PDB file of C-alpha atoms in Angstrom:
ATOM      1  CA  MET O   1      73.243 107.278 173.516  1.00  0.00           C
ATOM      2  CA  ILE O   2      76.235 109.537 173.733  1.00  0.00           C
ATOM      3  CA  ASP O   3      74.324 112.297 175.484  1.00  0.00           C
ATOM      4  CA  ARG O   4      73.189 109.798 178.172  1.00  0.00           C
ATOM      5  CA  TRP O   5      76.884 108.743 178.622  1.00  0.00           C
ATOM      6  CA  ASP O   6      77.816 112.364 179.168  1.00  0.00           C
ATOM      7  CA  GLU O   7      75.131 112.924 181.716  1.00  0.00           C
ATOM      8  CA  GLU O   8      76.078 109.747 183.550  1.00  0.00           C
ATOM      9  CA  ASP O   9      79.722 111.020 183.575  1.00  0.00           C
ATOM     10  CA  GLU O  10      78.789 114.082 185.367  1.00  0.00           C
ATOM     11  CA  ALA O  11      78.518 111.959 188.611  1.00  0.00           C
ATOM     12  CA  ARG O  12      81.736 110.506 188.240  1.00  0.00           C
ATOM     13  CA  ARG O  13      84.932 111.390 190.447  1.00  0.00           C
ATOM     14  CA  ILE O  14      88.420 111.410 188.848  1.00  0.00           C
ATOM     15  CA  ARG O  15      90.407 109.370 191.329  1.00  0.00           C
ATOM     16  CA  SER O  16      90.457 110.925 194.886  1.00  0.00           C
ATOM     17  CA  ARG O  17      89.270 114.411 193.775  1.00  0.00           C
ATOM     18  CA  PRO O  18      86.749 115.995 196.241  1.00  0.00           C
ATOM     19  CA  ARG O  19      84.196 117.156 193.500  1.00  0.00           C
ATOM     20  CA  THR O  20      82.679 115.188 190.751  1.00  0.00           C
ATOM     21  CA  ILE O  21      83.186 116.043 186.943  1.00  0.00           C
ATOM     22  CA  GLY O  22      79.725 117.922 186.849  1.00  0.00           C
ATOM     23  CA  GLU O  23      80.656 120.027 189.915  1.00  0.00           C
ATOM     24  CA  TYR O  24      83.836 121.068 188.266  1.00  0.00           C
ATOM     25  CA  PHE O  25      82.236 121.925 185.031  1.00  0.00           C
ATOM     26  CA  ALA O  26      79.606 124.039 186.780  1.00  0.00           C
ATOM     27  CA  ALA O  27      82.406 126.071 188.362  1.00  0.00           C
ATOM     28  CA  GLU O  28      84.309 126.355 185.058  1.00  0.00           C
ATOM     29  CA  ARG O  29      81.214 127.391 182.893  1.00  0.00           C
ATOM     30  CA  SER O  30      81.251 130.896 183.525  1.00  0.00           C
ATOM     31  CA  LEU O  31      84.942 131.226 182.470  1.00  0.00           C
ATOM     32  CA  LEU O  32      84.496 129.599 179.094  1.00  0.00           C
ATOM     33  CA  ALA O  33      84.847 131.791 175.849  1.00  0.00           C
ATOM     34  CA  PRO O  34      82.096 131.931 173.300  1.00  0.00           C
ATOM     35  CA  LEU O  35      82.429 129.835 170.053  1.00  0.00           C
ATOM     36  CA  PRO O  36      84.053 131.497 167.171  1.00  0.00           C
ATOM     37  CA  GLU O  37      81.693 133.067 164.636  1.00  0.00           C
ATOM     38  CA  GLU O  38      83.843 131.931 161.715  1.00  0.00           C
ATOM     39  CA  THR O  39      83.495 128.105 160.660  1.00  0.00           C
ATOM     40  CA  PHE O  40      86.507 126.287 161.178  1.00  0.00           C
ATOM     41  CA  GLU O  41      87.991 125.010 157.868  1.00  0.00           C
ATOM     42  CA  THR O  42      88.098 121.309 157.890  1.00  0.00           C
ATOM     43  CA  GLY O  43      89.331 120.822 154.233  1.00  0.00           C
ATOM     44  CA  ARG O  44      92.973 120.243 153.052  1.00  0.00           C
ATOM     45  CA  LEU O  45      94.375 122.881 151.043  1.00  0.00           C
ATOM     46  CA  PHE O  46      96.187 122.385 147.660  1.00  0.00           C
ATOM     47  CA  THR O  47      97.744 124.877 145.269  1.00  0.00           C
ATOM     48  CA  PRO O  48      97.846 123.079 141.874  1.00  0.00           C
ATOM     49  CA  ARG O  49      98.546 124.754 138.442  1.00  0.00           C
ATOM     50  CA  VAL O  50      95.990 124.593 135.703  1.00  0.00           C
ATOM     51  CA  ASP O  51      97.198 122.568 132.733  1.00  0.00           C
ATOM     52  CA  ARG O  52      96.685 123.226 128.954  1.00  0.00           C
ATOM     53  CA  TYR O  53      93.453 120.897 129.252  1.00  0.00           C
ATOM     54  CA  SER O  54      91.979 123.340 131.849  1.00  0.00           C
ATOM     55  CA  GLN O  55      92.329 120.678 134.475  1.00  0.00           C
ATOM     56  CA  ILE O  56      93.992 120.344 137.980  1.00  0.00           C
ATOM     57  CA  GLY O  57      95.461 117.298 139.669  1.00  0.00           C
ATOM     58  CA  VAL O  58      94.391 117.019 143.187  1.00  0.00           C
ATOM     59  CA  SER O  59      94.950 113.545 145.163  1.00  0.00           C
ATOM     60  CA  ASN O  60      95.645 111.436 141.893  1.00  0.00           C
ATOM     61  CA  ASN O  61      92.573 112.672 140.299  1.00  0.00           C
ATOM     62  CA  ARG O  62      91.876 115.392 137.880  1.00  0.00           C
ATOM     63  CA  TYR O  63      89.070 118.150 137.849  1.00  0.00           C
ATOM     64  CA  SER O  64      88.039 120.823 135.304  1.00  0.00           C
ATOM     65  CA  VAL O  65      88.110 124.550 135.938  1.00  0.00           C
ATOM     66  CA  PRO O  66      87.044 127.327 133.461  1.00  0.00           C
ATOM     67  CA  VAL O  67      89.524 127.700 130.343  1.00  0.00           C
ATOM     68  CA  ARG O  68      90.330 131.201 131.308  1.00  0.00           C
ATOM     69  CA  MET O  69      92.372 129.698 134.082  1.00  0.00           C
ATOM     70  CA  ILE O  70      94.757 127.867 132.061  1.00  0.00           C
ATOM     71  CA  GLY O  71      98.353 128.267 133.163  1.00  0.00           C
ATOM     72  CA  ARG O  72      97.414 129.937 136.529  1.00  0.00           C
ATOM     73  CA  THR O  73      97.736 128.482 140.091  1.00  0.00           C
ATOM     74  CA  VAL O  74      94.614 128.070 141.962  1.00  0.00           C
ATOM     75  CA  ARG O  75      93.590 127.325 145.398  1.00  0.00           C
ATOM     76  CA  VAL O  76      91.843 124.029 146.156  1.00  0.00           C
ATOM     77  CA  MET O  77      89.963 123.022 149.489  1.00  0.00           C
ATOM     78  CA  LEU O  78      89.294 119.125 149.359  1.00  0.00           C
ATOM     79  CA  HIS O  79      86.675 118.142 151.777  1.00  0.00           C
ATOM     80  CA  ALA O  80      85.071 114.647 152.489  1.00  0.00           C
ATOM     81  CA  SER O  81      82.534 114.852 149.690  1.00  0.00           C
ATOM     82  CA  GLU O  82      83.477 117.737 147.573  1.00  0.00           C
ATOM     83  CA  LEU O  83      86.207 119.915 146.027  1.00  0.00           C
ATOM     84  CA  VAL O  84      86.150 123.643 145.929  1.00  0.00           C
ATOM     85  CA  VAL O  85      88.378 125.703 143.606  1.00  0.00           C
ATOM     86  CA  TYR O  86      89.170 129.504 144.322  1.00  0.00           C
ATOM     87  CA  ASP O  87      90.914 132.145 142.239  1.00  0.00           C
ATOM     88  CA  GLY O  88      91.934 134.265 145.136  1.00  0.00           C
ATOM     89  CA  ARG O  89      88.557 134.718 147.121  1.00  0.00           C
ATOM     90  CA  GLU O  90      86.435 133.930 144.099  1.00  0.00           C
ATOM     91  CA  GLU O  91      84.898 130.548 143.894  1.00  0.00           C
ATOM     92  CA  ILE O  92      85.450 129.393 140.326  1.00  0.00           C
ATOM     93  CA  ALA O  93      84.465 125.539 140.381  1.00  0.00           C
ATOM     94  CA  ARG O  94      82.967 122.889 142.676  1.00  0.00           C
ATOM     95  CA  HIS O  95      82.991 119.223 142.057  1.00  0.00           C
ATOM     96  CA  GLU O  96      81.777 116.123 143.833  1.00  0.00           C
ATOM     97  CA  ARG O  97      84.897 114.454 145.159  1.00  0.00           C
ATOM     98  CA  LEU O  98      86.284 111.556 143.215  1.00  0.00           C
ATOM     99  CA  ILE O  99      87.042 108.556 145.771  1.00  0.00           C
ATOM    100  CA  ALA O 100      88.774 106.195 143.453  1.00  0.00           C
ATOM    101  CA  LYS O 101      92.401 107.084 142.086  1.00  0.00           C
ATOM    102  CA  GLY O 102      93.000 108.092 138.475  1.00  0.00           C
ATOM    103  CA  GLY O 103      89.494 109.450 137.866  1.00  0.00           C
ATOM    104  CA  VAL O 104      88.506 112.511 135.881  1.00  0.00           C
ATOM    105  CA  ARG O 105      85.565 114.936 136.571  1.00  0.00           C
ATOM    106  CA  LEU O 106      84.601 117.533 134.057  1.00  0.00           C
ATOM    107  CA  ASP O 107      82.152 120.358 133.791  1.00  0.00           C
ATOM    108  CA  LEU O 108      80.958 121.091 130.335  1.00  0.00           C
ATOM    109  CA  ASP O 109      80.368 124.727 131.158  1.00  0.00           C
ATOM    110  CA  HIS O 110      84.066 125.180 131.985  1.00  0.00           C
ATOM    111  CA  TYR O 111      84.838 124.625 128.204  1.00  0.00           C
ATOM    112  CA  LEU O 112      82.005 126.606 126.448  1.00  0.00           C
ATOM    113  CA  GLU O 113      84.310 129.661 125.548  1.00  0.00           C
ATOM    114  CA  ALA O 114      86.761 127.256 123.853  1.00  0.00           C
ATOM    115  CA  LEU O 115      84.208 125.355 122.020  1.00  0.00           C
ATOM    116  CA  VAL O 116      82.542 128.538 120.507  1.00  0.00           C
ATOM    117  CA  ARG O 117      85.692 128.752 118.619  1.00  0.00           C
ATOM    118  CA  LYS O 118      85.960 125.138 117.936  1.00  0.00           C
ATOM    119  CA  PRO O 119      82.584 123.764 117.891  1.00  0.00           C
ATOM    120  CA  GLY O 120      83.734 120.568 116.027  1.00  0.00           C
ATOM    121  CA  ALA O 121      85.305 119.406 119.138  1.00  0.00           C
ATOM    122  CA  LEU O 122      81.916 119.200 121.259  1.00  0.00           C
ATOM    123  CA  PRO O 123      80.578 115.889 119.740  1.00  0.00           C
ATOM    124  CA  GLY O 124      83.408 113.521 121.028  1.00  0.00           C
ATOM    125  CA  ALA O 125      84.037 115.770 124.271  1.00  0.00           C
ATOM    126  CA  THR O 126      84.359 113.629 127.323  1.00  0.00           C
ATOM    127  CA  ALA O 127      82.814 116.666 129.194  1.00  0.00           C
ATOM    128  CA  LEU O 128      79.647 116.226 126.993  1.00  0.00           C
ATOM    129  CA  ASP O 129      79.422 112.389 127.822  1.00  0.00           C
ATOM    130  CA  GLN O 130      79.815 113.206 131.698  1.00  0.00           C
ATOM    131  CA  ALA O 131      77.074 116.108 131.463  1.00  0.00           C
ATOM    132  CA  ARG O 132      74.715 113.536 129.620  1.00  0.00           C
ATOM    133  CA  SER O 133      75.432 110.966 132.528  1.00  0.00           C
ATOM    134  CA  ALA O 134      74.674 113.534 135.104  1.00  0.00           C
ATOM    135  CA  GLY O 135      71.486 114.500 133.439  1.00  0.00           C
ATOM    136  CA  ARG O 136      72.517 118.246 132.587  1.00  0.00           C
ATOM    137  CA  PHE O 137      72.534 117.443 128.989  1.00  0.00           C
ATOM    138  CA  THR O 138      69.083 115.868 128.300  1.00  0.00           C
ATOM    139  CA  PRO O 139      67.489 114.162 125.367  1.00  0.00           C
ATOM    140  CA  VAL O 140      65.687 117.566 124.775  1.00  0.00           C
ATOM    141  CA  HIS O 141      69.005 119.167 124.253  1.00  0.00           C
ATOM    142  CA  ASP O 142      69.988 116.305 121.733  1.00  0.00           C
ATOM    143  CA  ALA O 143      66.694 116.648 119.914  1.00  0.00           C
ATOM    144  CA  TRP O 144      67.174 120.460 119.344  1.00  0.00           C
ATOM    145  CA  TRP O 145      70.822 120.077 118.468  1.00  0.00           C
ATOM    146  CA  ALA O 146      69.916 117.482 115.688  1.00  0.00           C
ATOM    147  CA  ALA O 147      67.106 119.761 114.344  1.00  0.00           C
ATOM    148  CA  VAL O 148      69.432 122.858 114.199  1.00  0.00           C
ATOM    149  CA  ARG O 149      72.142 121.005 112.646  1.00  0.00           C
ATOM    150  CA  LYS O 150      69.880 119.672 109.935  1.00  0.00           C
ATOM    151  CA  VAL O 151      68.886 123.267 109.114  1.00  0.00           C
ATOM    152  CA  HIS O 152      72.131 125.183 109.680  1.00  0.00           C
ATOM    153  CA  GLY O 153      74.731 122.643 109.047  1.00  0.00           C
ATOM    154  CA  GLU O 154      77.188 120.861 111.570  1.00  0.00           C
ATOM    155  CA  ARG O 155      79.375 123.775 112.545  1.00  0.00           C
ATOM    156  CA  GLU O 156      76.716 126.746 112.851  1.00  0.00           C
ATOM    157  CA  GLY O 157      74.214 124.282 114.240  1.00  0.00           C
ATOM    158  CA  THR O 158      76.823 123.389 117.062  1.00  0.00           C
ATOM    159  CA  ARG O 159      77.698 126.965 117.552  1.00  0.00           C
ATOM    160  CA  ALA O 160      73.999 127.607 118.274  1.00  0.00           C
ATOM    161  CA  LEU O 161      73.831 124.921 120.955  1.00  0.00           C
ATOM    162  CA  ILE O 162      76.954 126.161 122.644  1.00  0.00           C
ATOM    163  CA  GLU O 163      75.206 129.702 122.699  1.00  0.00           C
ATOM    164  CA  VAL O 164      72.131 127.826 124.268  1.00  0.00           C
ATOM    165  CA  LEU O 165      74.353 126.310 126.954  1.00  0.00           C
ATOM    166  CA  LEU O 166      75.843 129.519 127.696  1.00  0.00           C
ATOM    167  CA  LEU O 167      72.477 130.805 128.630  1.00  0.00           C
ATOM    168  CA  GLY O 168      72.574 128.284 131.570  1.00  0.00           C
ATOM    169  CA  ARG O 169      74.904 130.636 133.407  1.00  0.00           C
ATOM    170  CA  HIS O 170      71.781 133.197 133.811  1.00  0.00           C
ATOM    171  CA  LEU O 171      68.730 130.831 133.482  1.00  0.00           C
ATOM    172  CA  PRO O 172      67.889 127.750 135.879  1.00  0.00           C
ATOM    173  CA  HIS O 173      68.466 124.430 134.094  1.00  0.00           C
ATOM    174  CA  GLU O 174      64.747 123.500 134.240  1.00  0.00           C
ATOM    175  CA  HIS O 175      63.640 126.719 132.508  1.00  0.00           C
ATOM    176  CA  LEU O 176      66.231 126.208 129.862  1.00  0.00           C
ATOM    177  CA  VAL O 177      65.034 122.647 129.112  1.00  0.00           C
ATOM    178  CA  THR O 178      61.468 124.181 129.047  1.00  0.00           C
ATOM    179  CA  GLY O 179      62.618 126.781 126.565  1.00  0.00           C
ATOM    180  CA  LEU O 180      64.449 124.185 124.397  1.00  0.00           C
ATOM    181  CA  ALA O 181      61.200 122.080 124.150  1.00  0.00           C
ATOM    182  CA  ALA O 182      59.007 124.815 123.253  1.00  0.00           C
ATOM    183  CA  ALA O 183      61.391 126.200 120.586  1.00  0.00           C
ATOM    184  CA  LEU O 184      61.741 122.608 119.229  1.00  0.00           C
ATOM    185  CA  ARG O 185      57.921 122.261 118.834  1.00  0.00           C
ATOM    186  CA  SER O 186      57.614 125.578 117.192  1.00  0.00           C
ATOM    187  CA  GLY O 187      60.623 125.021 114.842  1.00  0.00           C
ATOM    188  CA  ALA O 188      62.336 127.998 116.202  1.00  0.00           C
ATOM    189  CA  LEU O 189      66.041 126.841 115.955  1.00  0.00           C
ATOM    190  CA  THR O 190      67.839 130.090 117.369  1.00  0.00           C
ATOM    191  CA  ALA O 191      69.515 130.719 120.668  1.00  0.00           C
ATOM    192  CA  ASP O 192      67.187 133.810 120.873  1.00  0.00           C
ATOM    193  CA  ALA O 193      64.068 131.917 120.493  1.00  0.00           C
ATOM    194  CA  VAL O 194      65.172 129.525 123.240  1.00  0.00           C
ATOM    195  CA  ALA O 195      66.005 132.289 125.738  1.00  0.00           C
ATOM    196  CA  LEU O 196      62.676 133.860 125.177  1.00  0.00           C
ATOM    197  CA  GLU O 197      60.765 130.671 125.840  1.00  0.00           C
ATOM    198  CA  ALA O 198      63.031 129.931 128.745  1.00  0.00           C
ATOM    199  CA  ARG O 199      62.306 133.390 130.260  1.00  0.00           C
ATOM    200  CA  LYS O 200      58.582 132.751 129.693  1.00  0.00           C
ATOM    201  CA  ALA O 201      58.786 129.619 131.776  1.00  0.00           C
ATOM    202  CA  ALA O 202      60.594 131.526 134.429  1.00  0.00           C
ATOM    203  CA  GLU O 203      57.898 134.322 134.451  1.00  0.00           C
ATOM    204  CA  ALA O 204      55.294 131.567 134.721  1.00  0.00           C
ATOM    205  CA  ASP O 205      56.996 130.195 137.815  1.00  0.00           C
ATOM    206  CA  THR O 206      57.326 133.442 139.607  1.00  0.00           C
ATOM    207  CA  GLY O 207      53.840 134.602 138.935  1.00  0.00           C
ATOM    208  CA  ILE O 208      54.905 137.557 136.805  1.00  0.00           C
ATOM    209  CA  PRO O 209      52.492 138.002 133.722  1.00  0.00           C
ATOM    210  CA  ALA O 210      53.999 136.635 130.543  1.00  0.00           C
ATOM    211  CA  GLU O 211      53.115 137.529 127.088  1.00  0.00           C
ATOM    212  CA  PRO O 212      49.824 136.144 125.696  1.00  0.00           C
ATOM    213  CA  ARG O 213      50.128 132.752 124.288  1.00  0.00           C
ATOM    214  CA  PRO O 214      48.453 131.310 121.187  1.00  0.00           C
ATOM    215  CA  SER O 215      45.480 129.006 121.715  1.00  0.00           C
ATOM    216  CA  ALA O 216      45.864 125.236 121.338  1.00  0.00           C
ATOM    217  CA  THR O 217      44.148 125.410 118.050  1.00  0.00           C
ATOM    218  CA  ASP O 218      46.684 127.821 116.503  1.00  0.00           C
ATOM    219  CA  ARG O 219      49.994 126.549 115.107  1.00  0.00           C
ATOM    220  CA  ALA O 220      52.779 127.033 117.677  1.00  0.00           C
ATOM    221  CA  THR O 221      54.872 129.991 117.147  1.00  0.00           C
ATOM    222  CA  ALA O 222      58.013 131.625 118.732  1.00  0.00           C
ATOM    223  CA  THR O 223      58.103 135.345 118.968  1.00  0.00           C
ATOM    224  CA  SER O 224      61.284 137.055 118.034  1.00  0.00           C
ATOM    225  CA  LEU O 225      63.030 139.160 120.702  1.00  0.00           C
ATOM    226  CA  THR O 226      62.684 142.258 118.301  1.00  0.00           C
ATOM    227  CA  GLU O 227      59.015 141.770 118.012  1.00  0.00           C
ATOM    228  CA  ARG O 228      58.592 141.341 121.620  1.00  0.00           C
ATOM    229  CA  ARG O 229      60.302 144.699 122.284  1.00  0.00           C
ATOM    230  CA  LEU O 230      58.295 146.437 119.523  1.00  0.00           C
ATOM    231  CA  ALA O 231      55.183 145.186 121.264  1.00  0.00           C
ATOM    232  CA  GLN O 232      55.890 147.324 124.309  1.00  0.00           C
ATOM    233  CA  LEU O 233      56.137 150.428 122.369  1.00  0.00           C
ATOM    234  CA  PRO O 234      53.205 152.826 121.882  1.00  0.00           C
ATOM    235  CA  PRO O 235      51.606 152.985 118.369  1.00  0.00           C
ATOM    236  CA  ASP O 236      53.378 155.152 115.664  1.00  0.00           C
ATOM    237  CA  THR O 237      50.899 157.661 114.546  1.00  0.00           C
ATOM    238  CA  ARG O 238      53.285 159.668 112.119  1.00  0.00           C
ATOM    239  CA  PRO O 239      52.573 159.712 108.280  1.00  0.00           C
ATOM    240  CA  LEU O 240      54.473 157.536 106.004  1.00  0.00           C
ATOM    241  CA  PRO O 241      57.738 159.328 104.683  1.00  0.00           C
ATOM    242  CA  SER O 242      57.716 161.113 101.190  1.00  0.00           C
ATOM    243  CA  VAL O 243      60.458 161.373  98.581  1.00  0.00           C
ATOM    244  CA  ALA O 244      58.717 164.389  96.952  1.00  0.00           C
ATOM    245  CA  HIS O 245      61.380 166.780  98.123  1.00  0.00           C
ATOM    246  CA  TYR O 246      64.003 164.459  96.718  1.00  0.00           C
ATOM    247  CA  ASP O 247      62.157 164.513  93.438  1.00  0.00           C
ATOM    248  CA  GLN O 248      62.313 168.302  93.316  1.00  0.00           C
ATOM    249  CA  LEU O 249      66.144 168.379  93.852  1.00  0.00           C
ATOM    250  CA  LEU O 250      66.613 165.952  91.072  1.00  0.00           C
ATOM    251  CA  ARG O 251      64.635 168.123  88.700  1.00  0.00           C
ATOM    252  CA  HIS O 252      66.575 171.224  89.639  1.00  0.00           C
ATOM    253  CA  ARG O 253      69.961 169.343  89.066  1.00  0.00           C
ATOM    254  CA  ARG O 254      68.930 167.819  85.834  1.00  0.00           C
ATOM    255  CA  PRO O 255      66.783 170.385  83.784  1.00  0.00           C
ATOM    256  CA  ASP O 256      67.741 168.833  80.348  1.00  0.00           C
ATOM    257  CA  ARG O 257      65.853 165.833  81.267  1.00  0.00           C
ATOM    258  CA  PRO O 258      62.081 165.861  80.455  1.00  0.00           C
ATOM    259  CA  THR O 259      59.871 165.616  83.481  1.00  0.00           C
ATOM    260  CA  PRO O 260      57.695 162.236  83.131  1.00  0.00           C
TER     261      PRO O 260
END
């Protein structure tokens, strides 16, 4: 509709001018400069300081940033639907914008380095609740976490979960969930096992041949990373080591003792 109005307006004359709008634009077209290559920034700039909770305040709302930024000043571009945080030229956080006032939006990934040192803070963390609500912390995460805590205890089990969450910085979320499910089925309750299963899922998606998997009749197993590396080495044909030379040295040093 707007395009139609624009076309109709080309035949209009402004007051008593001799030419129409369309005729004036035809004469002016060749004098116009090209559009700029860089996108015009429409966001509003803020430079807040990161507080001790690793959060920044923007337009009466609070957003998380990585814990390494505590005490530093960051640059924030607030757009209509999102908020982007920069440390210099590096983007360090991106959040969906909160519309209401007094809200808090936290990203669990921003707190993982601190939680490794204090794993007991994870169960009651607001960032964990928001990750569950957003679907980033799935029931598969909870099931694997419960199983690993039962075996290794609360502290070590939670630390193992945090190590798994750190894998999400290098592996797609869906592959990590697949790895958690596979490790849970096989009873492999280590972050290494989850990483291996997640990489197998990634290889399957990209078409790269993965390691042979056991048949459906076999008991599900998870291969350790060490075994997988050794499987790539050529067979070792060297003879087994012998301690005969060491025995001879002992007999020379202790002549008073009878030889058995």
